[in-house]
Amino acid sequence: MALQALQSSGVAFRKILSHFPEELSLAFAYGSGVYRQVGPSSDQKNAMLDFVFTVDDPVAWHSKNLKKNWNHYSFLKVLGPKIITTIQNNYGAGVYYNPLVMCDGRLIKYGVISTNILIEDLLNWNSLYVAGRLQKPVKIIAMNENVALRSALDKNLKSAVTTAFLMLPESFSEEDLFIEIAGLSYSGDFRMVVGEDKTKVLNIVKPNIAHFRELYGNILQENPQVVYKIQQGRLEIDKSPEGQFTQLMTLPKTLQQQINHIMDPPGKNRDVEETLLQVAHDPDCGEVVRLGLSAIVRPSSMKQSTKGIFTAGVKKSVVYSSLKLHKMWKGWLRKTS
């Protein structure tokens, strides 16, 4: 499995993990505190560490975590683990974040997501929120033997490659591909307008080409629709309508539905396959796919950020937002200096 190549045995991450209940189906660290980025996020030593914990039983996990780490939660903690889980599962992207937590001498943020909701997102891209993070290099700290989860993780990476192919020309570089993949989950994300550095995707990819290659190398070599010239770092794909139709038919279900919604005239009610066949012949096929991605990401990122005000609490939300804006300001100053 491609993700195993990036598994980490880092003692520091495991020490942080020891402060939380053990029942995790997957735990990973991501972001500028884990992998070096250029620009305003380049201070890796002092960067906040971002984690996602995947749990089979969120109510039981939050119940134990409230006993161990009561002060991590906002005012919502008084409502108990069942209400916290309802807020986690039913609002935004299915993740409950506790930000700005001091743990083992490091400032961390951690999100909790149900295993079932994560699997659905990985397979169908319902929100492309945690699935999007897992399309970029991450440090896997813990993973159990959940076959369905492992299969979904792999499918998510293959879907990312196929989607990027549809938005790229016939011939392109590895860097072009990885920039397209890294940008999938930012398509339409309102935080890229307010709160994030606009060059974020480039800053993620450029110092981490080797990690992206490790993550996607086997998938690219095994894909029958691409000629992967590893030595030159170049790729060639089939851009015929037939080739694009094959790719469109393998896209995650929610993305297919969004494309159908965009392209299907009111009252026509065509099935998805008919619409995808039309898109495959459209010179603007890549732009249609990009619009479909935006239709997934925009609402989920807005709802998740709104939920974050309540799960973090007002004070932490203000501090966290100011840190993001400061980072964006630093990036702007770099570009203008």
mmCIF file of C-alpha atoms in Angstrom:
data_model
loop_
_atom_site.group_PDB
_atom_site.id
_atom_site.type_symbol
_atom_site.label_atom_id
_atom_site.label_comp_id
_atom_site.label_asym_id
_atom_site.label_seq_id
_atom_site.Cartn_x
_atom_site.Cartn_y
_atom_site.Cartn_z
ATOM 1 C CA MET A 1 0.000 0.000 0.000
ATOM 2 C CA ALA A 2 1.397 3.381 -1.007
ATOM 3 C CA LEU A 3 0.774 5.074 2.334
ATOM 4 C CA GLN A 4 2.975 2.612 4.203
ATOM 5 C CA ALA A 5 6.025 4.171 2.583
ATOM 6 C CA LEU A 6 5.489 7.248 4.742
ATOM 7 C CA GLN A 7 4.935 5.522 8.082
ATOM 8 C CA SER A 8 6.828 7.164 10.903
ATOM 9 C CA SER A 9 8.350 5.584 13.986
ATOM 10 C CA GLY A 10 9.033 9.052 15.389
ATOM 11 C CA VAL A 11 9.351 8.904 19.163
ATOM 12 C CA ALA A 12 8.114 12.494 19.550
ATOM 13 C CA PHE A 13 4.831 11.716 17.790
ATOM 14 C CA ARG A 14 4.287 8.516 19.773
ATOM 15 C CA LYS A 15 4.919 10.381 23.029
ATOM 16 C CA ILE A 16 2.212 12.885 22.133
ATOM 17 C CA LEU A 17 -0.114 10.020 21.200
ATOM 18 C CA SER A 18 0.390 8.472 24.666
ATOM 19 C CA HIS A 19 -1.564 11.396 26.184
ATOM 20 C CA PHE A 20 -4.766 10.252 24.444
ATOM 21 C CA PRO A 21 -7.088 7.220 24.649
ATOM 22 C CA GLU A 22 -5.575 4.298 22.743
ATOM 23 C CA GLU A 23 -8.563 3.145 20.677
ATOM 24 C CA LEU A 24 -7.488 4.577 17.320
ATOM 25 C CA SER A 25 -7.965 2.944 13.930
ATOM 26 C CA LEU A 26 -5.650 5.547 12.362
ATOM 27 C CA ALA A 27 -3.565 8.440 13.670
ATOM 28 C CA PHE A 28 -1.501 10.706 11.472
ATOM 29 C CA ALA A 29 0.354 14.004 11.670
ATOM 30 C CA TYR A 30 0.371 16.473 8.787
ATOM 31 C CA GLY A 31 1.223 20.023 7.808
ATOM 32 C CA SER A 32 4.200 22.343 8.116
ATOM 33 C CA GLY A 33 5.214 21.000 11.541
ATOM 34 C CA VAL A 34 5.817 17.575 9.979
ATOM 35 C CA TYR A 35 7.046 18.217 6.427
ATOM 36 C CA ARG A 36 9.133 21.231 5.559
ATOM 37 C CA GLN A 37 7.388 23.965 3.604
ATOM 38 C CA VAL A 38 8.794 27.095 2.026
ATOM 39 C CA GLY A 39 7.380 30.558 2.699
ATOM 40 C CA PRO A 40 5.748 31.692 5.958
ATOM 41 C CA SER A 41 5.343 28.078 7.202
ATOM 42 C CA SER A 42 9.062 27.319 6.913
ATOM 43 C CA ASP A 43 9.771 27.519 10.683
ATOM 44 C CA GLN A 44 9.250 23.795 11.211
ATOM 45 C CA LYS A 45 10.708 23.655 14.734
ATOM 46 C CA ASN A 46 8.145 26.080 16.174
ATOM 47 C CA ALA A 47 5.196 25.230 13.924
ATOM 48 C CA MET A 48 2.031 23.847 15.466
ATOM 49 C CA LEU A 49 1.737 20.081 15.000
ATOM 50 C CA ASP A 50 -1.502 18.956 13.344
ATOM 51 C CA PHE A 51 -2.996 15.520 14.030
ATOM 52 C CA VAL A 52 -6.073 13.553 12.996
ATOM 53 C CA PHE A 53 -7.298 10.663 15.149
ATOM 54 C CA THR A 54 -9.704 8.180 13.553
ATOM 55 C CA VAL A 55 -11.889 6.269 16.022
ATOM 56 C CA ASP A 56 -14.439 3.466 15.664
ATOM 57 C CA ASP A 57 -16.585 4.657 18.598
ATOM 58 C CA PRO A 58 -16.430 8.473 18.969
ATOM 59 C CA VAL A 59 -18.738 8.552 22.023
ATOM 60 C CA ALA A 60 -16.540 6.130 23.972
ATOM 61 C CA TRP A 61 -13.346 7.882 22.798
ATOM 62 C CA HIS A 62 -14.535 11.378 23.751
ATOM 63 C CA SER A 63 -15.787 10.039 27.086
ATOM 64 C CA LYS A 64 -12.281 8.790 27.919
ATOM 65 C CA ASN A 65 -10.592 11.860 26.481
ATOM 66 C CA LEU A 66 -12.789 14.211 28.535
ATOM 67 C CA LYS A 67 -11.572 12.399 31.670
ATOM 68 C CA LYS A 68 -7.923 12.599 30.568
ATOM 69 C CA ASN A 69 -7.912 15.989 28.826
ATOM 70 C CA TRP A 70 -10.911 17.990 30.071
ATOM 71 C CA ASN A 71 -9.129 21.313 29.467
ATOM 72 C CA HIS A 72 -8.618 20.567 25.742
ATOM 73 C CA TYR A 73 -12.316 21.143 25.035
ATOM 74 C CA SER A 74 -14.323 24.350 24.720
ATOM 75 C CA PHE A 75 -17.530 25.058 26.674
ATOM 76 C CA LEU A 76 -19.130 22.188 24.699
ATOM 77 C CA LYS A 77 -17.499 19.731 27.121
ATOM 78 C CA VAL A 78 -20.275 20.353 29.650
ATOM 79 C CA LEU A 79 -22.746 18.834 27.158
ATOM 80 C CA GLY A 80 -20.972 15.457 27.347
ATOM 81 C CA PRO A 81 -19.526 12.974 24.830
ATOM 82 C CA LYS A 82 -22.822 12.159 23.055
ATOM 83 C CA ILE A 83 -23.522 15.787 22.098
ATOM 84 C CA ILE A 84 -19.856 16.304 21.155
ATOM 85 C CA THR A 85 -20.090 13.271 18.855
ATOM 86 C CA THR A 86 -23.346 14.541 17.320
ATOM 87 C CA ILE A 87 -21.647 17.883 16.566
ATOM 88 C CA GLN A 88 -18.613 16.012 15.199
ATOM 89 C CA ASN A 89 -20.570 13.718 12.877
ATOM 90 C CA ASN A 90 -23.446 15.908 11.714
ATOM 91 C CA TYR A 91 -21.910 19.313 11.073
ATOM 92 C CA GLY A 92 -19.156 20.420 8.692
ATOM 93 C CA ALA A 93 -16.804 17.733 7.428
ATOM 94 C CA GLY A 94 -17.327 15.195 10.210
ATOM 95 C CA VAL A 95 -14.265 16.261 12.227
ATOM 96 C CA TYR A 96 -14.096 17.660 15.777
ATOM 97 C CA TYR A 97 -10.980 19.819 16.280
ATOM 98 C CA ASN A 98 -9.340 20.859 19.521
ATOM 99 C CA PRO A 99 -6.733 23.505 18.551
ATOM 100 C CA LEU A 100 -3.952 25.311 20.449
ATOM 101 C CA VAL A 101 -3.318 22.530 22.965
ATOM 102 C CA MET A 102 0.031 22.264 24.776
ATOM 103 C CA CYS A 103 1.086 18.620 24.790
ATOM 104 C CA ASP A 104 4.514 17.272 25.677
ATOM 105 C CA GLY A 105 6.084 20.699 25.220
ATOM 106 C CA ARG A 106 4.602 21.279 21.739
ATOM 107 C CA LEU A 107 1.608 23.288 20.579
ATOM 108 C CA ILE A 108 -0.749 20.920 18.778
ATOM 109 C CA LYS A 109 -4.152 20.798 17.086
ATOM 110 C CA TYR A 110 -5.999 17.492 16.803
ATOM 111 C CA GLY A 111 -9.116 16.458 14.964
ATOM 112 C CA VAL A 112 -11.260 13.428 15.732
ATOM 113 C CA ILE A 113 -13.236 11.649 13.001
ATOM 114 C CA SER A 114 -15.302 8.473 12.924
ATOM 115 C CA THR A 115 -13.725 5.589 10.984
ATOM 116 C CA ASN A 116 -16.912 5.086 8.954
ATOM 117 C CA ILE A 117 -17.167 8.768 8.005
ATOM 118 C CA LEU A 118 -13.498 8.816 6.980
ATOM 119 C CA ILE A 119 -13.917 5.716 4.796
ATOM 120 C CA GLU A 120 -16.929 7.352 3.098
ATOM 121 C CA ASP A 121 -14.919 10.527 2.444
ATOM 122 C CA LEU A 122 -11.943 8.576 1.087
ATOM 123 C CA LEU A 123 -14.128 6.581 -1.311
ATOM 124 C CA ASN A 124 -16.725 9.167 -2.363
ATOM 125 C CA TRP A 125 -15.185 12.576 -1.522
ATOM 126 C CA ASN A 126 -18.294 13.683 0.387
ATOM 127 C CA SER A 127 -16.359 16.635 1.833
ATOM 128 C CA LEU A 128 -12.780 16.041 0.580
ATOM 129 C CA TYR A 129 -11.634 17.384 3.947
ATOM 130 C CA VAL A 130 -9.634 14.647 5.681
ATOM 131 C CA ALA A 131 -9.426 12.743 2.378
ATOM 132 C CA GLY A 132 -7.700 15.833 0.946
ATOM 133 C CA ARG A 133 -5.127 15.872 3.727
ATOM 134 C CA LEU A 134 -4.382 12.221 3.011
ATOM 135 C CA GLN A 135 -3.626 13.028 -0.644
ATOM 136 C CA LYS A 136 -0.494 14.833 0.546
ATOM 137 C CA PRO A 137 2.433 13.301 2.450
ATOM 138 C CA VAL A 138 1.535 12.585 6.092
ATOM 139 C CA LYS A 139 3.232 10.763 8.948
ATOM 140 C CA ILE A 140 1.267 7.655 9.878
ATOM 141 C CA ILE A 141 1.743 7.163 13.624
ATOM 142 C CA ALA A 142 -0.736 4.350 14.257
ATOM 143 C CA MET A 143 -2.911 2.165 12.040
ATOM 144 C CA ASN A 144 -4.854 -0.973 12.908
ATOM 145 C CA GLU A 145 -5.706 -3.888 10.634
ATOM 146 C CA ASN A 146 -8.947 -2.422 9.263
ATOM 147 C CA VAL A 147 -8.968 -3.805 5.707
ATOM 148 C CA ALA A 148 -11.769 -1.486 4.544
ATOM 149 C CA LEU A 149 -9.877 1.576 5.796
ATOM 150 C CA ARG A 150 -6.606 0.520 4.160
ATOM 151 C CA SER A 151 -8.369 -0.143 0.863
ATOM 152 C CA ALA A 152 -10.122 3.253 1.033
ATOM 153 C CA LEU A 153 -6.818 5.044 1.719
ATOM 154 C CA ASP A 154 -5.356 3.489 -1.416
ATOM 155 C CA LYS A 155 -8.467 4.284 -3.503
ATOM 156 C CA ASN A 156 -8.273 7.937 -2.403
ATOM 157 C CA LEU A 157 -4.739 8.244 -3.810
ATOM 158 C CA LYS A 158 -5.755 6.627 -7.115
ATOM 159 C CA SER A 159 -8.747 8.965 -7.373
ATOM 160 C CA ALA A 160 -6.466 11.957 -6.772
ATOM 161 C CA VAL A 161 -4.216 10.879 -9.674
ATOM 162 C CA THR A 162 -7.157 10.339 -12.043
ATOM 163 C CA THR A 163 -8.729 13.699 -11.164
ATOM 164 C CA ALA A 164 -5.409 15.511 -11.660
ATOM 165 C CA PHE A 165 -4.945 13.797 -15.058
ATOM 166 C CA LEU A 166 -8.262 15.268 -16.234
ATOM 167 C CA MET A 167 -7.021 18.794 -15.442
ATOM 168 C CA LEU A 168 -3.559 18.426 -17.005
ATOM 169 C CA PRO A 169 -2.382 18.536 -20.650
ATOM 170 C CA GLU A 170 -1.143 15.509 -22.597
ATOM 171 C CA SER A 171 2.449 15.890 -21.363
ATOM 172 C CA PHE A 172 3.598 17.329 -18.027
ATOM 173 C CA SER A 173 6.186 17.065 -15.268
ATOM 174 C CA GLU A 174 5.993 15.243 -11.932
ATOM 175 C CA GLU A 175 5.925 18.632 -10.229
ATOM 176 C CA ASP A 176 2.927 19.699 -12.355
ATOM 177 C CA LEU A 177 1.103 16.534 -11.304
ATOM 178 C CA PHE A 178 1.902 16.886 -7.604
ATOM 179 C CA ILE A 179 0.884 20.570 -7.580
ATOM 180 C CA GLU A 180 -2.445 19.597 -9.152
ATOM 181 C CA ILE A 181 -2.963 16.793 -6.610
ATOM 182 C CA ALA A 182 -2.001 18.966 -3.632
ATOM 183 C CA GLY A 183 -4.451 21.633 -4.812
ATOM 184 C CA LEU A 184 -7.490 19.348 -5.162
ATOM 185 C CA SER A 185 -8.755 19.893 -1.618
ATOM 186 C CA TYR A 186 -8.182 23.671 -1.848
ATOM 187 C CA SER A 187 -10.408 24.113 -4.927
ATOM 188 C CA GLY A 188 -13.075 26.580 -3.841
ATOM 189 C CA ASP A 189 -11.847 26.648 -0.217
ATOM 190 C CA PHE A 190 -12.765 30.109 1.080
ATOM 191 C CA ARG A 191 -9.761 29.977 3.449
ATOM 192 C CA MET A 192 -7.518 30.406 0.404
ATOM 193 C CA VAL A 193 -9.060 33.868 0.077
ATOM 194 C CA VAL A 194 -8.992 34.748 3.777
ATOM 195 C CA GLY A 195 -6.513 33.205 6.205
ATOM 196 C CA GLU A 196 -4.182 31.123 4.044
ATOM 197 C CA ASP A 197 -1.077 32.021 2.044
ATOM 198 C CA LYS A 198 -2.049 32.017 -1.660
ATOM 199 C CA THR A 199 1.136 30.149 -2.616
ATOM 200 C CA LYS A 200 0.366 27.409 -0.076
ATOM 201 C CA VAL A 201 0.145 24.586 -2.640
ATOM 202 C CA LEU A 202 3.515 25.457 -4.224
ATOM 203 C CA ASN A 203 5.050 25.776 -0.751
ATOM 204 C CA ILE A 204 3.820 22.287 0.133
ATOM 205 C CA VAL A 205 5.019 20.574 -3.059
ATOM 206 C CA LYS A 206 8.397 22.121 -3.915
ATOM 207 C CA PRO A 207 10.391 20.914 -0.867
ATOM 208 C CA ASN A 208 8.590 17.555 -0.805
ATOM 209 C CA ILE A 209 8.796 16.180 -4.362
ATOM 210 C CA ALA A 210 10.584 13.063 -3.064
ATOM 211 C CA HIS A 211 7.785 12.414 -0.535
ATOM 212 C CA PHE A 212 5.092 12.833 -3.196
ATOM 213 C CA ARG A 213 7.037 10.493 -5.484
ATOM 214 C CA GLU A 214 7.187 7.930 -2.678
ATOM 215 C CA LEU A 215 3.448 8.249 -2.120
ATOM 216 C CA TYR A 216 2.370 8.043 -5.780
ATOM 217 C CA GLY A 217 5.239 6.263 -7.573
ATOM 218 C CA ASN A 218 3.737 2.747 -7.570
ATOM 219 C CA ILE A 219 0.285 4.006 -8.572
ATOM 220 C CA LEU A 220 1.758 5.877 -11.558
ATOM 221 C CA GLN A 221 3.859 2.918 -12.656
ATOM 222 C CA GLU A 222 0.869 0.563 -12.491
ATOM 223 C CA ASN A 223 -1.599 2.932 -14.216
ATOM 224 C CA PRO A 224 -2.237 1.737 -17.805
ATOM 225 C CA GLN A 225 -3.296 5.222 -18.951
ATOM 226 C CA VAL A 226 0.031 6.950 -18.310
ATOM 227 C CA VAL A 227 3.564 6.683 -19.671
ATOM 228 C CA TYR A 228 5.754 7.489 -16.649
ATOM 229 C CA LYS A 229 9.320 8.439 -17.630
ATOM 230 C CA ILE A 230 10.855 8.245 -14.170
ATOM 231 C CA GLN A 231 14.382 9.318 -15.132
ATOM 232 C CA GLN A 232 13.171 12.498 -16.859
ATOM 233 C CA GLY A 233 10.407 13.108 -14.313
ATOM 234 C CA ARG A 234 7.884 13.416 -17.171
ATOM 235 C CA LEU A 235 4.477 11.852 -17.802
ATOM 236 C CA GLU A 236 2.231 11.436 -20.859
ATOM 237 C CA ILE A 237 -1.464 10.586 -20.684
ATOM 238 C CA ASP A 238 -4.286 9.691 -23.073
ATOM 239 C CA LYS A 239 -6.354 12.865 -23.669
ATOM 240 C CA SER A 240 -8.693 11.292 -26.242
ATOM 241 C CA PRO A 241 -12.437 11.476 -25.426
ATOM 242 C CA GLU A 242 -12.347 7.700 -24.871
ATOM 243 C CA GLY A 243 -9.462 8.017 -22.411
ATOM 244 C CA GLN A 244 -11.111 10.890 -20.558
ATOM 245 C CA PHE A 245 -14.430 9.035 -20.367
ATOM 246 C CA THR A 246 -12.670 6.051 -18.779
ATOM 247 C CA GLN A 247 -11.135 8.409 -16.193
ATOM 248 C CA LEU A 248 -14.393 10.258 -15.530
ATOM 249 C CA MET A 249 -16.202 6.948 -14.916
ATOM 250 C CA THR A 250 -13.747 6.054 -12.132
ATOM 251 C CA LEU A 251 -14.055 9.383 -10.273
ATOM 252 C CA PRO A 252 -15.482 9.363 -6.722
ATOM 253 C CA LYS A 253 -19.287 9.305 -6.655
ATOM 254 C CA THR A 254 -19.829 12.771 -5.151
ATOM 255 C CA LEU A 255 -17.570 14.402 -7.744
ATOM 256 C CA GLN A 256 -19.448 12.640 -10.557
ATOM 257 C CA GLN A 257 -22.751 13.867 -9.102
ATOM 258 C CA GLN A 258 -21.480 17.451 -8.853
ATOM 259 C CA ILE A 259 -20.293 17.356 -12.485
ATOM 260 C CA ASN A 260 -23.692 16.016 -13.494
ATOM 261 C CA HIS A 261 -25.414 18.817 -11.571
ATOM 262 C CA ILE A 262 -23.237 21.466 -13.271
ATOM 263 C CA MET A 263 -23.712 20.102 -16.811
ATOM 264 C CA ASP A 264 -27.283 18.781 -16.748
ATOM 265 C CA PRO A 265 -29.729 21.450 -17.999
ATOM 266 C CA PRO A 266 -32.832 21.980 -15.825
ATOM 267 C CA GLY A 267 -35.590 19.513 -16.628
ATOM 268 C CA LYS A 268 -33.403 17.145 -18.684
ATOM 269 C CA ASN A 269 -32.557 14.719 -15.869
ATOM 270 C CA ARG A 270 -29.856 12.833 -17.742
ATOM 271 C CA ASP A 271 -28.097 10.010 -15.952
ATOM 272 C CA VAL A 272 -24.537 10.558 -14.762
ATOM 273 C CA GLU A 273 -22.953 8.316 -17.430
ATOM 274 C CA GLU A 274 -24.572 10.314 -20.256
ATOM 275 C CA THR A 275 -23.315 13.584 -18.769
ATOM 276 C CA LEU A 276 -19.790 12.233 -18.281
ATOM 277 C CA LEU A 277 -19.693 11.108 -21.908
ATOM 278 C CA GLN A 278 -20.545 14.665 -22.962
ATOM 279 C CA VAL A 279 -17.859 16.098 -20.642
ATOM 280 C CA ALA A 280 -15.265 13.672 -22.059
ATOM 281 C CA HIS A 281 -15.750 15.289 -25.489
ATOM 282 C CA ASP A 282 -15.719 18.833 -24.093
ATOM 283 C CA PRO A 283 -12.483 20.855 -24.665
ATOM 284 C CA ASP A 284 -13.102 22.367 -21.208
ATOM 285 C CA CYS A 285 -13.326 18.972 -19.507
ATOM 286 C CA GLY A 286 -10.650 19.903 -16.941
ATOM 287 C CA GLU A 287 -12.433 23.115 -15.969
ATOM 288 C CA VAL A 288 -15.710 21.238 -15.482
ATOM 289 C CA VAL A 289 -13.926 18.815 -13.134
ATOM 290 C CA ARG A 290 -12.434 21.775 -11.252
ATOM 291 C CA LEU A 291 -15.904 23.307 -10.829
ATOM 292 C CA GLY A 292 -17.140 19.965 -9.484
ATOM 293 C CA LEU A 293 -14.337 19.942 -6.907
ATOM 294 C CA SER A 294 -15.170 23.497 -5.846
ATOM 295 C CA ALA A 295 -18.808 22.512 -5.362
ATOM 296 C CA ILE A 296 -17.651 19.873 -2.836
ATOM 297 C CA VAL A 297 -14.923 21.816 -1.044
ATOM 298 C CA ARG A 298 -16.504 25.271 -0.679
ATOM 299 C CA PRO A 299 -19.518 24.318 1.467
ATOM 300 C CA SER A 300 -17.646 21.712 3.547
ATOM 301 C CA SER A 301 -14.758 24.081 4.356
ATOM 302 C CA MET A 302 -17.135 26.919 5.293
ATOM 303 C CA LYS A 303 -19.279 24.699 7.537
ATOM 304 C CA GLN A 304 -16.208 23.123 9.167
ATOM 305 C CA SER A 305 -14.671 26.544 9.878
ATOM 306 C CA THR A 306 -17.952 27.789 11.369
ATOM 307 C CA LYS A 307 -18.133 24.665 13.540
ATOM 308 C CA GLY A 308 -14.559 25.372 14.653
ATOM 309 C CA ILE A 309 -15.682 28.572 16.407
ATOM 310 C CA PHE A 310 -17.794 26.440 18.752
ATOM 311 C CA THR A 311 -15.468 23.441 19.136
ATOM 312 C CA ALA A 312 -12.455 25.672 19.800
ATOM 313 C CA GLY A 313 -14.279 28.346 21.781
ATOM 314 C CA VAL A 314 -14.278 32.049 20.974
ATOM 315 C CA LYS A 315 -10.923 32.867 22.621
ATOM 316 C CA LYS A 316 -8.989 30.089 20.865
ATOM 317 C CA SER A 317 -10.765 30.845 17.565
ATOM 318 C CA VAL A 318 -9.584 34.462 17.701
ATOM 319 C CA VAL A 319 -5.999 33.411 18.513
ATOM 320 C CA TYR A 320 -5.982 30.693 15.831
ATOM 321 C CA SER A 321 -7.418 33.033 13.166
ATOM 322 C CA SER A 322 -4.872 35.722 14.023
ATOM 323 C CA LEU A 323 -2.044 33.193 13.607
ATOM 324 C CA LYS A 324 -3.381 32.271 10.154
ATOM 325 C CA LEU A 325 -3.701 35.920 9.130
ATOM 326 C CA HIS A 326 -0.187 36.632 10.419
ATOM 327 C CA LYS A 327 1.130 33.762 8.293
ATOM 328 C CA MET A 328 -0.726 35.118 5.238
ATOM 329 C CA TRP A 329 0.691 38.609 5.903
ATOM 330 C CA LYS A 330 4.240 37.207 6.127
ATOM 331 C CA GLY A 331 3.742 35.439 2.803
ATOM 332 C CA TRP A 332 2.509 38.662 1.196
ATOM 333 C CA LEU A 333 5.517 40.591 2.529
ATOM 334 C CA ARG A 334 7.907 37.966 1.122
ATOM 335 C CA LYS A 335 6.386 38.296 -2.349
ATOM 336 C CA THR A 336 6.501 42.096 -2.341
ATOM 337 C CA SER A 337 10.021 42.453 -0.877
#
